[in-house]
Coordinates of C-alpha atoms in Angstrom, one line a residue:
X1 CA -0.3 0.2 0.6
X2 CA 3.0 2.4 1.1
X3 CA 3.6 1.9 -2.7
X4 CA 1.1 3.1 -4.2
X5 CA 1.4 6.3 -6.9
X6 CA -0.4 9.6 -7.5
X7 CA -0.2 12.3 -9.7
X8 CA -1.0 15.6 -8.1
X9 CA -3.4 18.7 -9.7
X10 CA -7.0 19.9 -8.6
X11 CA -9.6 19.8 -12.0
X12 CA -6.0 19.1 -14.4
X13 CA -6.7 16.6 -17.6
X14 CA -4.5 14.1 -16.6
X15 CA -2.7 10.9 -18.4
X16 CA -2.4 7.4 -16.8
X17 CA -1.5 3.9 -17.9
X18 CA -0.7 1.1 -16.4
X19 CA 2.8 0.0 -17.2
X20 CA 2.6 -3.5 -17.8
X21 CA 0.3 -2.0 -21.7
X22 CA 2.5 0.5 -22.6
X23 CA 1.4 2.2 -25.3
X24 CA -2.1 1.1 -23.6
X25 CA -4.1 4.7 -24.9
X26 CA -3.9 5.8 -28.7
X27 CA -3.2 8.3 -29.4
X28 CA -4.2 11.3 -31.0
X29 CA -7.8 10.2 -30.9
X30 CA -10.5 9.7 -28.4
X31 CA -12.1 6.0 -30.3
X32 CA -10.0 4.9 -32.3
X33 CA -11.5 1.4 -34.9
X34 CA -9.7 -0.7 -32.7
X35 CA -7.4 0.1 -29.7
X36 CA -4.9 -1.2 -28.9
X37 CA -4.5 -4.9 -27.1
X38 CA -7.6 -4.9 -28.2
X39 CA -9.5 -2.7 -26.1
X40 CA -12.8 -1.5 -25.5
X41 CA -13.2 2.4 -25.2
X42 CA -15.8 4.0 -23.1
X43 CA -16.1 7.7 -21.8
X44 CA -17.4 8.2 -18.8
X45 CA -19.8 11.6 -18.5
X46 CA -19.7 14.0 -15.6
X47 CA -21.2 16.5 -17.5
X48 CA -23.7 17.9 -19.9
X49 CA -21.6 17.3 -23.9
X50 CA -22.4 20.7 -23.7
X51 CA -21.3 22.5 -20.6
X52 CA -18.8 24.5 -21.0
X53 CA -15.2 24.2 -21.7
X54 CA -14.3 25.8 -17.1
X55 CA -17.3 23.7 -16.7
X56 CA -17.0 20.1 -18.7
X57 CA -16.2 16.7 -17.1
X58 CA -15.3 13.7 -18.1
X59 CA -12.4 10.5 -18.8
X60 CA -12.6 7.8 -22.0
X61 CA -11.1 4.6 -20.3
X62 CA -9.7 1.7 -22.2
X63 CA -10.8 -1.4 -19.8
X64 CA -11.2 -5.2 -20.9
X65 CA -14.4 -5.6 -21.3
X66 CA -17.3 -2.6 -21.3
X67 CA -19.1 -1.6 -18.2
X68 CA -22.2 -3.1 -20.2
X69 CA -22.0 -6.3 -20.2
X70 CA -23.8 -6.9 -16.6
X71 CA -26.5 -8.7 -15.6
X72 CA -29.9 -7.0 -15.6
X73 CA -29.7 -4.7 -11.9
X74 CA -32.8 -5.9 -9.0
X75 CA -33.7 -4.6 -5.6
X76 CA -31.2 -4.6 -2.9
X77 CA -31.8 -4.2 0.8
X78 CA -31.1 -0.4 1.3
X79 CA -30.6 -1.2 4.9
X80 CA -30.4 2.7 7.0
X81 CA -29.5 4.6 3.7
X82 CA -32.5 6.1 3.1
X83 CA -33.6 10.0 1.1
X84 CA -36.9 9.9 2.6
X85 CA -37.0 12.4 4.8
X86 CA -40.1 13.0 5.5
X87 CA -40.4 9.7 8.2
X88 CA -39.8 11.4 11.2
X89 CA -41.4 14.8 12.6
X90 CA -38.5 17.9 11.5
X91 CA -37.0 18.5 14.7
X92 CA -35.8 22.1 14.6
X93 CA -33.0 21.2 18.4
X94 CA -29.5 22.0 18.6
X95 CA -28.2 18.3 18.1
X96 CA -25.7 16.1 19.2
X97 CA -24.8 11.8 18.4
X98 CA -22.2 10.9 20.6
X99 CA -20.0 8.3 18.9
X100 CA -21.4 6.3 16.6
X101 CA -20.6 3.1 16.9
X102 CA -19.2 0.1 15.1
X103 CA -20.1 -3.6 15.7
X104 CA -17.2 -6.5 15.6
X105 CA -17.1 -8.5 13.1
X106 CA -17.9 -11.9 14.6
X107 CA -21.2 -11.6 15.8
X108 CA -22.6 -8.5 12.9
X109 CA -20.0 -8.3 9.1
X110 CA -20.5 -4.6 7.8
X111 CA -19.1 -3.9 4.9
X112 CA -19.1 -0.3 3.1
X113 CA -22.3 -0.4 1.6
X114 CA -23.8 -2.4 4.4
X115 CA -22.2 0.0 6.6
X116 CA -24.2 3.3 5.6
X117 CA -26.3 4.7 8.2
X118 CA -28.5 8.7 7.0
X119 CA -28.0 11.4 9.3
X120 CA -29.6 14.2 8.1
X121 CA -31.0 15.7 3.9
X122 CA -32.5 17.5 1.9
X123 CA -33.1 17.9 -1.9
X124 CA -34.6 15.3 -4.8
X125 CA -31.8 13.0 -6.4
X126 CA -34.2 12.6 -9.5
X127 CA -34.6 17.1 -10.0
X128 CA -30.5 16.8 -9.6
X129 CA -30.8 18.6 -6.6
X130 CA -29.6 18.6 -2.7
X131 CA -27.5 16.7 0.0
X132 CA -27.2 14.1 2.7
X133 CA -24.5 12.8 5.4
X134 CA -24.1 9.9 5.8
X135 CA -22.2 7.7 8.7
X136 CA -20.8 4.7 7.9
X137 CA -19.0 2.4 10.4
X138 CA -17.3 -0.9 9.1
X139 CA -16.0 -4.3 9.6
X140 CA -14.7 -5.6 6.8
X141 CA -13.6 -5.3 3.3
X142 CA -16.1 -4.9 0.1
X143 CA -15.1 -9.0 -1.2
X144 CA -16.4 -9.1 -5.1
X145 CA -18.5 -6.3 -4.9
X146 CA -18.6 -2.3 -5.7
X147 CA -21.1 0.7 -5.7
X148 CA -20.9 3.5 -7.9
X149 CA -23.1 6.5 -7.1
X150 CA -25.6 7.7 -9.9
X151 CA -27.3 10.4 -8.0
X152 CA -24.1 11.8 -6.8
X153 CA -20.7 12.6 -5.4
X154 CA -19.1 11.5 -2.4
X155 CA -17.0 13.0 -0.4
X156 CA -15.7 10.2 2.4
X157 CA -13.9 12.0 5.9
X158 CA -12.7 8.2 7.1
X159 CA -12.1 9.0 11.4
X160 CA -11.7 6.2 12.4
X161 CA -9.2 2.9 11.1
X162 CA -7.8 3.4 6.9
X163 CA -9.6 3.3 3.8
X164 CA -8.1 1.3 0.8
X165 CA -10.7 2.1 -2.4
X166 CA -9.5 0.1 -5.6
X167 CA -11.8 2.5 -8.5
X168 CA -11.9 2.5 -11.8
X169 CA -8.9 5.1 -12.4
X170 CA -6.5 3.4 -10.1
X171 CA -6.0 3.1 -6.0
X172 CA -6.4 4.9 -3.4
X173 CA -4.4 4.4 -0.1
X174 CA -7.1 7.3 2.1
X175 CA -6.1 7.5 6.1
X176 CA -8.1 9.6 9.3
X177 CA -7.3 13.3 8.6
X178 CA -7.1 13.2 3.9
X179 CA -10.3 13.1 2.4
X180 CA -11.2 11.5 -0.9
X181 CA -14.0 12.7 -3.6
X182 CA -15.7 9.6 -6.0
X183 CA -17.7 11.7 -8.4
X184 CA -20.6 10.2 -9.5
X185 CA -20.8 7.5 -11.8
X186 CA -17.4 6.4 -10.8
X187 CA -17.0 2.0 -9.6
X188 CA -14.8 1.7 -6.4
X189 CA -14.5 -0.7 -3.5
X190 CA -13.7 -0.2 -0.1
X191 CA -11.1 -2.5 1.5
X192 CA -10.5 -1.8 5.1
X193 CA -8.1 -3.3 8.1
X194 CA -10.4 -3.3 11.3
X195 CA -13.3 -0.9 12.7
X196 CA -13.5 1.4 10.7
X197 CA -15.4 4.3 10.5
X198 CA -16.3 8.6 8.9
X199 CA -18.5 10.5 7.4
X200 CA -19.4 11.2 3.8
X201 CA -21.3 14.0 2.5
X202 CA -23.3 13.4 -0.8
X203 CA -24.2 16.1 -3.1
X204 CA -26.6 15.8 -7.2
X205 CA -26.7 18.3 -8.7
X206 CA -23.0 19.4 -8.7
X207 CA -19.4 18.9 -8.3
X208 CA -17.1 19.9 -5.2
X209 CA -14.3 22.6 -7.0
X210 CA -12.3 25.0 -5.1
X211 CA -13.6 27.6 -3.9
X212 CA -13.0 31.6 -5.9
X213 CA -10.3 33.5 -3.7
X214 CA -11.1 37.0 -4.4
X215 CA -8.5 39.6 -2.4
X216 CA -6.7 37.0 -1.1
X217 CA -5.4 36.1 -4.1
X218 CA -3.7 33.4 -6.5
X219 CA -2.7 31.6 -3.9
X220 CA -4.0 29.3 0.2
X221 CA -6.6 27.4 0.9
X222 CA -6.0 24.3 -0.1
X223 CA -4.2 24.3 -3.1
X224 CA -4.3 22.4 -6.7
X225 CA -1.0 20.7 -6.5
X226 CA -2.0 19.2 -3.1
X227 CA -5.2 17.8 -4.6
X228 CA -3.8 13.5 -5.8
X229 CA -5.2 11.9 -8.3
X230 CA -4.4 7.5 -8.2
X231 CA -2.7 6.0 -11.5
X232 CA -4.1 3.6 -13.7
X233 CA -4.0 0.1 -12.5
X234 CA -6.5 -2.8 -14.0
X235 CA -7.0 -6.6 -12.6
X236 CA -8.2 -9.0 -16.3
X237 CA -9.9 -11.7 -13.4
X238 CA -12.6 -13.3 -13.9
X239 CA -14.9 -14.7 -10.9
X240 CA -16.9 -17.3 -12.4
X241 CA -19.1 -16.7 -9.0
X242 CA -20.4 -13.5 -9.1
X243 CA -18.9 -10.0 -9.2
X244 CA -21.7 -8.2 -7.3
X245 CA -22.2 -3.9 -8.9
X246 CA -23.7 -2.5 -7.3
X247 CA -25.5 1.2 -8.2
X248 CA -27.1 4.2 -5.7
X249 CA -30.1 5.2 -8.1
X250 CA -33.0 7.8 -7.5
X251 CA -31.9 7.4 -3.7
X252 CA -32.6 3.1 -3.5
X253 CA -29.9 0.2 -4.6
X254 CA -30.1 -2.2 -6.7
X255 CA -27.7 -5.1 -7.8
X256 CA -26.2 -7.2 -10.8
X257 CA -24.1 -9.3 -11.1
X258 CA -21.2 -10.1 -14.4
X259 CA -18.6 -12.1 -14.6
X260 CA -15.3 -10.1 -13.6
X261 CA -13.8 -7.4 -12.0
X262 CA -14.9 -3.9 -13.1
X263 CA -11.7 -2.5 -12.1
X264 CA -10.2 -4.1 -15.9
X265 CA -9.0 -0.1 -17.0
X266 CA -5.4 -0.9 -18.8
X267 CA -5.0 2.9 -19.0
X268 CA -7.2 6.3 -18.8
X269 CA -7.6 10.4 -19.9
X270 CA -10.1 12.8 -18.4
X271 CA -10.2 16.2 -16.1
X272 CA -13.4 13.8 -14.6
X273 CA -11.8 11.7 -12.0
X274 CA -11.3 10.5 -8.0
X275 CA -8.9 12.8 -5.6
X276 CA -7.3 12.7 -2.3
X277 CA -6.7 15.6 -0.2
X278 CA -4.5 15.5 2.5
X279 CA -5.8 18.3 5.6
X280 CA -2.0 19.1 6.9
X281 CA -2.0 20.6 3.5
X282 CA -4.5 23.8 4.0
X283 CA -2.8 26.5 4.0
X284 CA -4.6 28.7 6.7
X285 CA -6.3 32.5 7.2
X286 CA -6.9 34.0 10.2
X287 CA -7.4 36.9 12.0
X288 CA -4.4 39.2 13.1
X289 CA -5.7 42.2 14.8
X290 CA -9.0 41.9 15.9
X291 CA -12.9 39.9 16.0
X292 CA -13.1 37.2 13.7
X293 CA -13.0 36.2 9.9
X294 CA -16.2 34.3 8.7
X295 CA -15.5 30.6 9.5
X296 CA -15.2 30.8 5.3
X297 CA -12.2 31.8 5.4
X298 CA -11.1 27.5 6.4
X299 CA -13.2 26.3 4.0
X300 CA -11.5 23.4 1.4
X301 CA -14.1 21.9 -1.1
X302 CA -17.2 24.6 -2.8
X303 CA -20.1 23.0 -4.5
X304 CA -21.7 25.9 -5.7
X305 CA -25.7 26.1 -6.3
X306 CA -27.5 28.3 -9.1
X307 CA -27.8 31.0 -6.4
X308 CA -23.7 33.1 -7.2
X309 CA -22.4 33.1 -4.1
X310 CA -25.0 29.7 -2.0
X311 CA -22.9 27.5 -0.9
X312 CA -24.8 23.8 -2.4
X313 CA -22.9 22.6 0.8
X314 CA -19.2 23.7 1.8
X315 CA -16.1 21.8 3.4
X316 CA -15.0 23.8 5.6
X317 CA -11.9 21.9 8.5
X318 CA -10.9 24.0 12.7
X319 CA -7.1 23.4 11.6
X320 CA -4.3 24.0 14.0
X321 CA -3.7 27.7 14.2
X322 CA -2.2 30.7 16.0
X323 CA -4.8 32.5 18.0
X324 CA -3.1 36.4 18.2
X325 CA -6.3 39.0 17.9
X326 CA -6.8 41.8 20.3
X327 CA -9.2 42.4 22.7
X328 CA -11.6 40.1 21.0
X329 CA -13.6 36.7 23.2
X330 CA -11.4 34.3 20.3
X331 CA -13.2 30.4 20.4
X332 CA -16.7 30.5 18.4
X333 CA -19.0 33.7 18.7
X334 CA -22.3 32.9 19.5
X335 CA -24.2 32.6 16.3
X336 CA -27.5 32.4 14.5
X337 CA -27.4 31.5 10.5
X338 CA -29.0 30.7 7.3
X339 CA -27.3 27.6 6.6
X340 CA -27.2 24.7 8.0
X341 CA -24.5 23.6 10.3
X342 CA -22.8 19.4 10.6
X343 CA -19.9 19.2 12.3
X344 CA -17.6 15.8 12.8
X345 CA -15.2 15.8 14.7
X346 CA -12.1 13.5 13.5
X347 CA -9.5 14.2 16.4
X348 CA -8.9 16.1 19.7
X349 CA -11.1 18.1 21.1
X350 CA -13.1 21.8 19.3
X351 CA -12.2 25.0 20.8
X352 CA -15.7 25.9 21.6
X353 CA -17.0 22.1 23.0
X354 CA -13.7 20.1 25.2
X355 CA -16.7 18.5 26.9
X356 CA -19.9 16.3 24.5
X357 CA -18.5 16.6 21.1
X358 CA -16.2 13.3 20.2
X359 CA -14.0 11.9 17.6
X360 CA -17.3 9.9 15.4
X361 CA -19.6 12.1 17.2
X362 CA -21.6 14.8 15.3
X363 CA -23.8 18.0 15.5
X364 CA -25.7 19.6 14.1
X365 CA -27.2 22.8 14.2
X366 CA -30.1 23.6 11.5
X367 CA -31.4 26.1 9.8
X368 CA -31.6 29.3 12.2
X369 CA -31.2 27.8 16.0
X370 CA -28.3 29.1 18.1
X371 CA -26.0 27.8 19.2
X372 CA -22.1 28.9 20.1
X373 CA -20.0 27.6 22.9
X374 CA -21.0 26.7 26.3
X375 CA -20.7 28.3 29.6
X376 CA -17.3 26.8 30.3
X377 CA -15.8 27.8 27.3
X378 CA -17.4 31.1 28.1
X379 CA -16.1 31.6 31.2
X380 CA -12.2 30.7 30.7
X381 CA -11.9 32.7 26.6
X382 CA -14.0 36.0 28.8
X383 CA -11.4 35.7 31.3
X384 CA -8.1 35.0 29.8
X385 CA -4.4 36.8 29.5
X386 CA -4.7 37.2 24.9
X387 CA -1.2 36.1 24.6
X388 CA -0.7 34.0 21.5
X389 CA -1.5 30.9 21.9
X390 CA -2.1 27.8 19.8
X391 CA -5.8 26.6 18.8
X392 CA -6.8 23.3 18.0
X393 CA -3.3 21.5 18.0
X394 CA -3.6 17.7 18.1
X395 CA -7.2 18.0 16.8
X396 CA -9.1 18.1 12.8
X397 CA -12.9 19.6 13.1
X398 CA -14.6 19.8 10.5
X399 CA -18.4 20.9 9.1
X400 CA -20.4 21.1 6.0
X401 CA -22.6 23.4 5.7
X402 CA -25.4 23.6 3.6
X403 CA -27.7 25.7 1.9
X404 CA -30.6 24.0 2.5
X405 CA -32.7 22.7 5.7
X406 CA -31.7 19.6 6.3
X407 CA -34.2 17.4 7.9
X408 CA -32.9 14.6 10.3
X409 CA -33.5 10.4 9.4
X410 CA -35.3 8.1 12.8
X411 CA -32.2 6.1 12.3
X412 CA -30.5 9.2 13.0
X413 CA -33.4 10.9 15.4
X414 CA -34.6 7.5 17.4
X415 CA -32.5 4.1 16.1
X416 CA -29.5 5.5 16.8
X417 CA -29.4 6.2 20.0
X418 CA -26.5 8.0 20.3
X419 CA -28.4 10.9 20.2
X420 CA -27.1 13.4 23.0
X421 CA -30.6 14.1 25.1
X422 CA -28.8 16.6 27.4
X423 CA -27.0 18.8 24.8
X424 CA -29.3 21.4 25.4
X425 CA -27.6 22.0 28.9
X426 CA -24.4 22.5 28.1
X427 CA -26.1 26.9 27.7
X428 CA -28.0 26.8 31.0
X429 CA -25.6 27.3 33.5
X430 CA -25.1 30.8 31.3
X431 CA -26.1 34.1 33.6
X432 CA -26.6 37.6 32.6
X433 CA -23.4 40.0 33.9
X434 CA -25.4 43.0 32.4
X435 CA -24.5 45.6 34.6
X436 CA -25.7 49.4 34.0
X437 CA -23.8 51.4 36.5
X438 CA -20.7 49.5 34.3
X439 CA -19.8 50.1 31.2

């Protein structure tokens, strides 16, 4: 696994061929009458053919057998994966979940697909506008089965355990404090090495892109060169007992059988690829005088809506950094937001909630629901000596922020049994410091 190779660059036009078959990429054209090595040419389109060039996404795959060689799809049990946002009544309260439990393997074997649990979401995959937030808990690898998402893109955030992800484009090893994006339609299989847990932001109707930098200038935040794309790798493997291809389509799962591995792409070229990114590479921007800059300065990737400046979903991180602001309450301020804020914790202790918000857990502060530092955090920060200090050292928290109003699933509110019913109590000790005689 440590010998895996990658190409760098976000959204680049990449070219790759497995070194076992030099010259597998056709020269000068995409679809010759006869491809080298007797391969089949297949285009994977991530955008409409007629999209403007800056947003046009497609890759050409040269494979041993085309993807069309499979038996008909049949419905597959979805488990706790859902896009039904009307299972339970809306809940506007501040919500926090304890770390999601990973079943023990001998009792309940779950791979990446069977371990998917939908926590919240909004919108409609058929109308190509919406998002979903899932948690995955698994303890076994996907064996002779792969998944592709017909509805949208998966942004995967591992929290415990590493993922060896085999895709049609090659292999990626994704560890905690890294993320990866598997875009719409890309087939992939996940190998794990013990108890594994993480978060997924799914968007349908848009692809992730780097946020505009505006006055920041040409450099900063997540730099394009730090995104890594796998190199071509193939297996010419027959599976007489049946290889299962799972499609997530219109919010449901379907499975089809075929007699060979789908990871049979010998060469490929294009700009529509899976990719990964290490969060430690993020160049943090921060206030160096007073007050807070808005948390949008921590945006790694954004999926834009049709309204300028409004995201369908942003992926935001809160990495280790220096805090130097003068005469400033340094933790996040109290806030009501026209966006929905889902937070997770990869490691460490989040600065505004050092107790209760744990790695592998989550919180949701819904549209216009107030939130902010707990009472202990407020008292400490109000009296702290304002010296330069390291903030969030050894920690990595993140946020999925969306302009959509997110509904929580029945699994999230009830079945998971991980909801912290006492979350609201962290603000109860807040007391009035108002003194009309003291300015």
